[in-house]
PDB file of C-alpha atoms in Angstrom:
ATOM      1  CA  UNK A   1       0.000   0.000   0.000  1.00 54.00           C
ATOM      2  CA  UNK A   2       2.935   2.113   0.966  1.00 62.00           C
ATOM      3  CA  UNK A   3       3.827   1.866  -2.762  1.00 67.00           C
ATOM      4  CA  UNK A   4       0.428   2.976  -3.996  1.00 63.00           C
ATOM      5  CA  UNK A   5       0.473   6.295  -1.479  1.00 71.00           C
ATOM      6  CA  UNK A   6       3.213   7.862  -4.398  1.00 74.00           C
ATOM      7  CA  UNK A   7       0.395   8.183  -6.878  1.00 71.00           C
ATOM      8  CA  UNK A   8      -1.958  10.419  -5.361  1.00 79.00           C
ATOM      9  CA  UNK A   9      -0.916  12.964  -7.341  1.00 80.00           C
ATOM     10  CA  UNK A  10      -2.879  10.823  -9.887  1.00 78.00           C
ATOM     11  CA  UNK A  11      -5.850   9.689  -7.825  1.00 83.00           C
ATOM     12  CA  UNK A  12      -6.910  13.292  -6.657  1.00 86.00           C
ATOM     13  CA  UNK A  13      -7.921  14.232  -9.907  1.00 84.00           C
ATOM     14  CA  UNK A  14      -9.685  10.751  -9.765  1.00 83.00           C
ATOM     15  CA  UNK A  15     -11.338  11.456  -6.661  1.00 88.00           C
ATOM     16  CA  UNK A  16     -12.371  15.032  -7.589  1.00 86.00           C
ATOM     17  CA  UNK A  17     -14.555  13.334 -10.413  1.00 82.00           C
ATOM     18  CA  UNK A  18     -15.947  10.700  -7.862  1.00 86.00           C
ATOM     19  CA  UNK A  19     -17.136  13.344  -5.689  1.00 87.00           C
ATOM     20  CA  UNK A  20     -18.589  15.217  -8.511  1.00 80.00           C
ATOM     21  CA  UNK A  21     -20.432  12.333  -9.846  1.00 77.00           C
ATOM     22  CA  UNK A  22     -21.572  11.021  -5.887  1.00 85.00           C
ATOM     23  CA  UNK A  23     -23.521  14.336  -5.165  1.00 80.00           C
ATOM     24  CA  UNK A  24     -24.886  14.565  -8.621  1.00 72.00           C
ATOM     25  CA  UNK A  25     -28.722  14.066  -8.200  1.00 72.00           C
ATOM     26  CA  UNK A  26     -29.725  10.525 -10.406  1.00 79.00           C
ATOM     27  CA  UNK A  27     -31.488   7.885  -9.884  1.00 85.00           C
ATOM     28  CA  UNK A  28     -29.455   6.705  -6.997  1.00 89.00           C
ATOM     29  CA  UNK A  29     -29.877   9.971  -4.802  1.00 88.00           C
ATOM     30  CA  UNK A  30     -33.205  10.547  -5.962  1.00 86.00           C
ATOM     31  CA  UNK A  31     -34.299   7.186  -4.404  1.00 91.00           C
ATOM     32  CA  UNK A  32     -32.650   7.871  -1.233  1.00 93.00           C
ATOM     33  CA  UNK A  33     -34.059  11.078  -0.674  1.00 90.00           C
ATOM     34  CA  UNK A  34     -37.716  10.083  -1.835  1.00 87.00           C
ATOM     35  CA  UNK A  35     -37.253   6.855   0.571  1.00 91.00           C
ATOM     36  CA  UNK A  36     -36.032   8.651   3.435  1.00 92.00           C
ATOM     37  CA  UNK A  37     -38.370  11.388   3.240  1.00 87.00           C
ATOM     38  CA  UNK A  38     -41.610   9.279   2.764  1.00 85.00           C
ATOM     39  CA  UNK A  39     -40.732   6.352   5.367  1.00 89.00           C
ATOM     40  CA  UNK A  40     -38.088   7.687   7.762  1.00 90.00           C
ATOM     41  CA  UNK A  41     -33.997   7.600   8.330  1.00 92.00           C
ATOM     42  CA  UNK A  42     -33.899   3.719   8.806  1.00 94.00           C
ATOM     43  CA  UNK A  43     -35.348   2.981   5.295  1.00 95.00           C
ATOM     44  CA  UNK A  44     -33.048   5.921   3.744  1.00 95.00           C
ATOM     45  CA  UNK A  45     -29.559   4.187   4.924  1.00 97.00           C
ATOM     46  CA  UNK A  46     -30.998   0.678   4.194  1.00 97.00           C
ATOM     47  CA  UNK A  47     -31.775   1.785   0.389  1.00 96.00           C
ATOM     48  CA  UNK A  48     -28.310   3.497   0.979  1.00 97.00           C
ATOM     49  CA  UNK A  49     -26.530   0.288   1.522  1.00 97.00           C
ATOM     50  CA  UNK A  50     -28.424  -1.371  -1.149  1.00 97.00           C
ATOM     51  CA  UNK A  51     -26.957   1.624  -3.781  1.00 96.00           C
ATOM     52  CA  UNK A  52     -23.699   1.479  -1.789  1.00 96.00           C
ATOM     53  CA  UNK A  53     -23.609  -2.447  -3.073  1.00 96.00           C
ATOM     54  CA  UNK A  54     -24.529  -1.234  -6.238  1.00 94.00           C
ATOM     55  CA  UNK A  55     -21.255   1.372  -6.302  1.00 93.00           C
ATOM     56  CA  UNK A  56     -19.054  -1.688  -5.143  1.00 93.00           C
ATOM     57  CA  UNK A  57     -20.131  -4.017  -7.532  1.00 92.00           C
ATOM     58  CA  UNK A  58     -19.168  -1.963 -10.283  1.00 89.00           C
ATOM     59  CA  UNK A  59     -16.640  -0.618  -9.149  1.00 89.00           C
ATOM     60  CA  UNK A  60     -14.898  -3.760  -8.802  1.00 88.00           C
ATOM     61  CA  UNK A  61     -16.205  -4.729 -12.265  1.00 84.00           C
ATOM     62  CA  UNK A  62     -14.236  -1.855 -13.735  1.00 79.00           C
ATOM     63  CA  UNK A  63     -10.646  -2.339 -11.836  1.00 79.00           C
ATOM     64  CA  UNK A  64     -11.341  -6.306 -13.342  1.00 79.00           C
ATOM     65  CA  UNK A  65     -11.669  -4.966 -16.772  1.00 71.00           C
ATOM     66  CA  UNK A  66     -15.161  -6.171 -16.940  1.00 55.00           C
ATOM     67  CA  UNK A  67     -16.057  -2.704 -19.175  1.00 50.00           C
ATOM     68  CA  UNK A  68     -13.734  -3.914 -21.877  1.00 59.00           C
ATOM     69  CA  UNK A  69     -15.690  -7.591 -21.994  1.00 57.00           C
ATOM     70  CA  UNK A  70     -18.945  -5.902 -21.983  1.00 53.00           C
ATOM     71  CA  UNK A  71     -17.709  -3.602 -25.347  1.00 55.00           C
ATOM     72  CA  UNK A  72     -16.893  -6.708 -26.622  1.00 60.00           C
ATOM     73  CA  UNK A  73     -20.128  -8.369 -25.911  1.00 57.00           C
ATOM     74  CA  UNK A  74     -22.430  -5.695 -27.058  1.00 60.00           C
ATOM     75  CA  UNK A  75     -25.372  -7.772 -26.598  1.00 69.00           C
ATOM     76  CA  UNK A  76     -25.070  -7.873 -23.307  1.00 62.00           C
ATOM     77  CA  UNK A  77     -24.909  -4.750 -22.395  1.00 60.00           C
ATOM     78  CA  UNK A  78     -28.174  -3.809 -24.516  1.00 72.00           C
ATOM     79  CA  UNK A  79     -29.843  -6.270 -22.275  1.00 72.00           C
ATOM     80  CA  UNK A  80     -28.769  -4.512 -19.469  1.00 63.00           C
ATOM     81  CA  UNK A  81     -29.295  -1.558 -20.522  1.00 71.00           C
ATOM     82  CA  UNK A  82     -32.943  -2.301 -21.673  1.00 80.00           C
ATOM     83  CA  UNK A  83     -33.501  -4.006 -17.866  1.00 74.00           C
ATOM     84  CA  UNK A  84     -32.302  -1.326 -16.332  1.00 69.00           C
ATOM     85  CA  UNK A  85     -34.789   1.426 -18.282  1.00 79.00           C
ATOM     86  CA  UNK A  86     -37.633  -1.069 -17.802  1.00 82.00           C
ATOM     87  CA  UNK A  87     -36.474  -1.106 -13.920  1.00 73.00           C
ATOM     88  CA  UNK A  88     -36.587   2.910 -13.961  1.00 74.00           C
ATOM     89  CA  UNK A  89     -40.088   3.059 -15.419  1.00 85.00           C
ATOM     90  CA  UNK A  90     -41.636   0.351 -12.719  1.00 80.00           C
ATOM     91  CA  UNK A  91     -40.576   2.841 -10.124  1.00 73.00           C
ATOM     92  CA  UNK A  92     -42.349   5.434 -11.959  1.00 82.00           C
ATOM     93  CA  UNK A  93     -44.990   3.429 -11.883  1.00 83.00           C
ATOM     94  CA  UNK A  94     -45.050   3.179  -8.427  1.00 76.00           C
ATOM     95  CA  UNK A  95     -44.277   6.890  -7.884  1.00 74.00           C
ATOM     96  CA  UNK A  96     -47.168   7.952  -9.628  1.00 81.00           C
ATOM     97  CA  UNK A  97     -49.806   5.335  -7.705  1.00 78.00           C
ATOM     98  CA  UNK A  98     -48.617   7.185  -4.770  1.00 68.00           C
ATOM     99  CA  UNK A  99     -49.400  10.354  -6.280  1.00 69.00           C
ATOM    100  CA  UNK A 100     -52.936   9.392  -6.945  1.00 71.00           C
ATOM    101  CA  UNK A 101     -53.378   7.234  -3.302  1.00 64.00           C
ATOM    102  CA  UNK A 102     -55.844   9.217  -1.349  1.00 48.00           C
ATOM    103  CA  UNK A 103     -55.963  10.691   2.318  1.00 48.00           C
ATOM    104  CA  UNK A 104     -52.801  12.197   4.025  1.00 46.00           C
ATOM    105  CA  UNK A 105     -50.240  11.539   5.826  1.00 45.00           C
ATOM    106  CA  UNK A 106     -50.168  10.679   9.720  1.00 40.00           C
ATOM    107  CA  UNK A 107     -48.533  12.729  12.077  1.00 41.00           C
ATOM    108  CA  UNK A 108     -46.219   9.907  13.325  1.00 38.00           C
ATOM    109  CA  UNK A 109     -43.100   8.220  11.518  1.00 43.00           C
ATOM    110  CA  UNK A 110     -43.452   6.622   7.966  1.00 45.00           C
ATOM    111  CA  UNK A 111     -40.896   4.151   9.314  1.00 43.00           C
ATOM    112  CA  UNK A 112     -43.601   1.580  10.914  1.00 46.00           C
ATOM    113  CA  UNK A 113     -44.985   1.598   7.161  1.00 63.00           C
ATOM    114  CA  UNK A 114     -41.642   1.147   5.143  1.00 68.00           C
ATOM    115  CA  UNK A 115     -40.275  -1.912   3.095  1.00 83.00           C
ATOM    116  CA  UNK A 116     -39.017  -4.142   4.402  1.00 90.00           C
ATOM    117  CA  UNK A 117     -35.309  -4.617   5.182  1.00 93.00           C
ATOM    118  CA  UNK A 118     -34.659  -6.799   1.937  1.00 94.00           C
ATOM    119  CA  UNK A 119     -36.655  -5.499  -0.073  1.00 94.00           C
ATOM    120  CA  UNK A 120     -35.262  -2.173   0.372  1.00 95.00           C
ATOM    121  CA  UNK A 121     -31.479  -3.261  -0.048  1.00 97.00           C
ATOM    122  CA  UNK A 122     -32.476  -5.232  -3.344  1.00 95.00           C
ATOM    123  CA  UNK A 123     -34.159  -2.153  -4.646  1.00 94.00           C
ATOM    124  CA  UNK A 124     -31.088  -0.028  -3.950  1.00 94.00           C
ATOM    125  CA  UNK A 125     -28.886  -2.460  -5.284  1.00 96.00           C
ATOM    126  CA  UNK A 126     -30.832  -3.046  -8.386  1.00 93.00           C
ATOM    127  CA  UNK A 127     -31.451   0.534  -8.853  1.00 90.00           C
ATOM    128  CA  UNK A 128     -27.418   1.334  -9.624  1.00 89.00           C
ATOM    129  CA  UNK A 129     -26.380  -1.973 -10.838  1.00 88.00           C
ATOM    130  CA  UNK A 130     -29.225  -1.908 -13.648  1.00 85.00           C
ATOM    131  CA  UNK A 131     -27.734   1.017 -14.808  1.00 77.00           C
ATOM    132  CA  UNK A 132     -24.739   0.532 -17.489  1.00 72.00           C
ATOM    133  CA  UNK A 133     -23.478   3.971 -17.737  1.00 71.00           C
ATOM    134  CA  UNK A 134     -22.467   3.159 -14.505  1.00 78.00           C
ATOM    135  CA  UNK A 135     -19.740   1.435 -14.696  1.00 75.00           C
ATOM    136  CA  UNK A 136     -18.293   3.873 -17.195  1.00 72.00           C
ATOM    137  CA  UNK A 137     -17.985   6.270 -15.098  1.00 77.00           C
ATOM    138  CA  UNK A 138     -16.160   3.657 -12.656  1.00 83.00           C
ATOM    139  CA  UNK A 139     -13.874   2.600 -15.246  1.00 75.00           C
ATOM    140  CA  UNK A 140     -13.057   6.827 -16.110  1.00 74.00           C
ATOM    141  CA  UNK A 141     -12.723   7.235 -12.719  1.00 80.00           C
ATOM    142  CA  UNK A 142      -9.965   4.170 -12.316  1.00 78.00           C
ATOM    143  CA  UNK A 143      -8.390   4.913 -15.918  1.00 74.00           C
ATOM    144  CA  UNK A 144      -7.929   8.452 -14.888  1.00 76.00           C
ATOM    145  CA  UNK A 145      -6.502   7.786 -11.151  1.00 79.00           C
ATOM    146  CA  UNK A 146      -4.196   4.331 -12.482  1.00 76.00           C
ATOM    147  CA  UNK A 147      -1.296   5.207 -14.814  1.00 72.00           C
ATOM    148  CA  UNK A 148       0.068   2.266 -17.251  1.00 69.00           C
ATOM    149  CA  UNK A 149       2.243   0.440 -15.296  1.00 71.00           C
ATOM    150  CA  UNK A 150       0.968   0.826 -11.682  1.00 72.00           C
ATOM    151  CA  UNK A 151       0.653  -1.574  -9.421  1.00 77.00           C
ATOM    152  CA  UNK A 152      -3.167  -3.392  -8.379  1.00 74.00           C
ATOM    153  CA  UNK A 153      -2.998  -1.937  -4.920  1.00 80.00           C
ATOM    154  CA  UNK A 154      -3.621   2.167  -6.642  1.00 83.00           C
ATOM    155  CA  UNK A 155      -6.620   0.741  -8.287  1.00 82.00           C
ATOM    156  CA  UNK A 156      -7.316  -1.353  -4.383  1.00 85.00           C
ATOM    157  CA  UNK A 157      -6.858   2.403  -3.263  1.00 87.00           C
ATOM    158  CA  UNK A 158      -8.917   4.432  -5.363  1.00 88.00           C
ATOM    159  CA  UNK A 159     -11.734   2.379  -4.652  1.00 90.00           C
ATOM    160  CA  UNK A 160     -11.416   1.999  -0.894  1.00 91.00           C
ATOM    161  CA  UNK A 161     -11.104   5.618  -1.037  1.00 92.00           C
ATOM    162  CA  UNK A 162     -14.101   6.500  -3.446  1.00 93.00           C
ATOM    163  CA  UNK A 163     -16.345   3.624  -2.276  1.00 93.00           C
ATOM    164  CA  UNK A 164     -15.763   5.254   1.835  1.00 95.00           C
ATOM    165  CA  UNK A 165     -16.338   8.995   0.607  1.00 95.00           C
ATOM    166  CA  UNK A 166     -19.605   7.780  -1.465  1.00 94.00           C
ATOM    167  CA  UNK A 167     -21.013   5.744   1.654  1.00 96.00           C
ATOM    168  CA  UNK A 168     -20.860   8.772   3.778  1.00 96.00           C
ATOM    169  CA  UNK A 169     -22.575  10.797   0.952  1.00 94.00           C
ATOM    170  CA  UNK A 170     -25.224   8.251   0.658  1.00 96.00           C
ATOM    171  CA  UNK A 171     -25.666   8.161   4.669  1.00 97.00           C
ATOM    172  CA  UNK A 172     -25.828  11.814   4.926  1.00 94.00           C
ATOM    173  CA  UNK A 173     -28.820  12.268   2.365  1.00 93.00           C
ATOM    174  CA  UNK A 174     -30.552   9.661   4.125  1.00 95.00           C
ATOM    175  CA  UNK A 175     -30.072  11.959   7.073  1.00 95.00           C
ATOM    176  CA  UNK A 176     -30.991  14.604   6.303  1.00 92.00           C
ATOM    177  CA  UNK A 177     -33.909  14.144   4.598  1.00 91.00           C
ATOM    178  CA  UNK A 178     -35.311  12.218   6.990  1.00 91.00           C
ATOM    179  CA  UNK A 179     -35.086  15.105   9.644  1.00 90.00           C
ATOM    180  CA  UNK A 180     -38.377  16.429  11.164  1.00 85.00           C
ATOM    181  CA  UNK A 181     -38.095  19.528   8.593  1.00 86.00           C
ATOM    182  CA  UNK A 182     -37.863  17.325   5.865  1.00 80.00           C
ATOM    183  CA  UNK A 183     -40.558  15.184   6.822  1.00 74.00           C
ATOM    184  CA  UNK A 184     -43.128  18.175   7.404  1.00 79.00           C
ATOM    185  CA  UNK A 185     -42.122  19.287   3.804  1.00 77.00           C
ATOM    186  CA  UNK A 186     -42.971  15.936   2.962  1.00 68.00           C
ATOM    187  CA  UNK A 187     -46.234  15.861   4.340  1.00 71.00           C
ATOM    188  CA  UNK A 188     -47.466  19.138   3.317  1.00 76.00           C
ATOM    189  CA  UNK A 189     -46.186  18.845  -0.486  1.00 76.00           C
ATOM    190  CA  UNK A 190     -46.515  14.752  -0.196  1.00 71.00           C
ATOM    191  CA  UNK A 191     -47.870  14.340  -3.914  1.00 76.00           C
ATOM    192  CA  UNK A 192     -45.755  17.330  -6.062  1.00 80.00           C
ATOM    193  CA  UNK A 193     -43.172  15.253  -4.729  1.00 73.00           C
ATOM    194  CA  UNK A 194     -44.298  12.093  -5.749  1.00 73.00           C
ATOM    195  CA  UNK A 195     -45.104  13.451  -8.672  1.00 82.00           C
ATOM    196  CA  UNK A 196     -41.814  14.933  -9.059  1.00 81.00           C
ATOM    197  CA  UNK A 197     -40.009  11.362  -8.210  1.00 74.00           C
ATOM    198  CA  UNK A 198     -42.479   9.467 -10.757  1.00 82.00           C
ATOM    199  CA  UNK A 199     -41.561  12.277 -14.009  1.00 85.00           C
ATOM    200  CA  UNK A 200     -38.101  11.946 -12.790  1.00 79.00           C
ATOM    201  CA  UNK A 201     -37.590   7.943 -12.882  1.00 76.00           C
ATOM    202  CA  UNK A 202     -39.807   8.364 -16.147  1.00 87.00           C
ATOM    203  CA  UNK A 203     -37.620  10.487 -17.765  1.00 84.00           C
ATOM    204  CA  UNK A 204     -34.731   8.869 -16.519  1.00 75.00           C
ATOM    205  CA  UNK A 205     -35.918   5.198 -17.870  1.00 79.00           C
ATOM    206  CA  UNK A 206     -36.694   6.293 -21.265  1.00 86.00           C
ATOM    207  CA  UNK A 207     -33.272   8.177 -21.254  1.00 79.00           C
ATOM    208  CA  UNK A 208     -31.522   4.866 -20.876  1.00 70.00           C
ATOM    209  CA  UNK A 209     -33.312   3.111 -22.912  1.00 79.00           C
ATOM    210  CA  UNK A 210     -32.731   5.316 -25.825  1.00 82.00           C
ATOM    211  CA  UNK A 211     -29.553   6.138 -25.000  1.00 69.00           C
ATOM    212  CA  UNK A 212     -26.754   5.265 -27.169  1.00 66.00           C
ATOM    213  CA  UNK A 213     -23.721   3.511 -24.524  1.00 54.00           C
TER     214      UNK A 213
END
């Protein structure tokens, strides 16, 4: 590790687009703000984890070089790419029957109401692994940080590094929307947001599925 430590020169510029890509609102951050602010802090950072998995998976993908097989495989990234809209869209779905569910809110916690526990981390995870792009960004993020010719342990670093920094991120949404502020906004404004979430995972679905990767 000690030999990895002389190339963050390299990695900070890696790290600077991490951080810019982790606070980015998308599908990932949406979700975790919509769950934490409709069913309470416990639900946010269990989605979190699920996204978190999500990160790691491809993250690991990309320092294996599993980008290059998918460009070689083509088809197999349309299919994922195609899940992974078709993914977005049911959670529209599911947005927008909130929007049109009747009667408000009650005064106490959404958290008695949430998911459940696996449920919630398999949505999270499937949310960000469904998603092809991705893993591009993983694999710019690792190209950028790793020169040619370093050793495995700067790409071991770079994600260690990136993966800790984005689980903090993903923690501290879930936090703070899930404050008592954020919940009263929630309740008073419960279906423009819904509505909001439901165009947005629309919009983002269709987006990948007529996107060109």
């Amino acid at each position: 590790m000690h030999e990895a430590l002389a190339y963050l020169p390299q990695i900070l510029p890696a790290y600077i687009a991490y951080i810019i890509a982790v606070v980015s609102p998308g599908p990932a951050i949406m979700a975790i703000i919509g769950t934490s602010m409709t069913h309470g802090r416990k639900a946010g950072m269990t989605i979190s984890l699920g996204i978190f998995g999500g990160s790691l998976t491809w993250a690991t993908a990309a320092a294996a070089g599993l980008a290059t097989l998918l460009q070689t495989y083509a088809m197999a990234l349309e299919i994922l790419k195609v899940f992974g809209g078709l993914y977005l869209l049911y959670l529209a779905y599911k947005a927008f029957r909130a929007v049109r569910a009747s009667g408000d809110l009650p005064a106490a916690s959404q958290e008695s109401r949430s998911p459940g526990f696996k449920s919630l981390i398999l949505r999270g995870y499937g949310i960000h692994v469904t998603n092809p792009k991705a893993i591009f960004a993983w694999l710019a993020i690792i190209a950028l940080g790793m020169p040619r010719g370093a050793p495995a342990s700067v790409a071991v670093l770079i994600i260690t590094i990136c993966c800790a920094t984005g689980f903090v991120v993903f923690m501290g949404y879930a936090t703070l929307f899930s404050t008592a502020h954020a919940l009263k906004i929630y309740r008073n404004a419960r279906r423009w947001i819904e509505g909001a979430m439901a165009g947005f995972y629309c919009f983002a679905g269709i987006k990948l599925l007529t996107s060109n990767i």
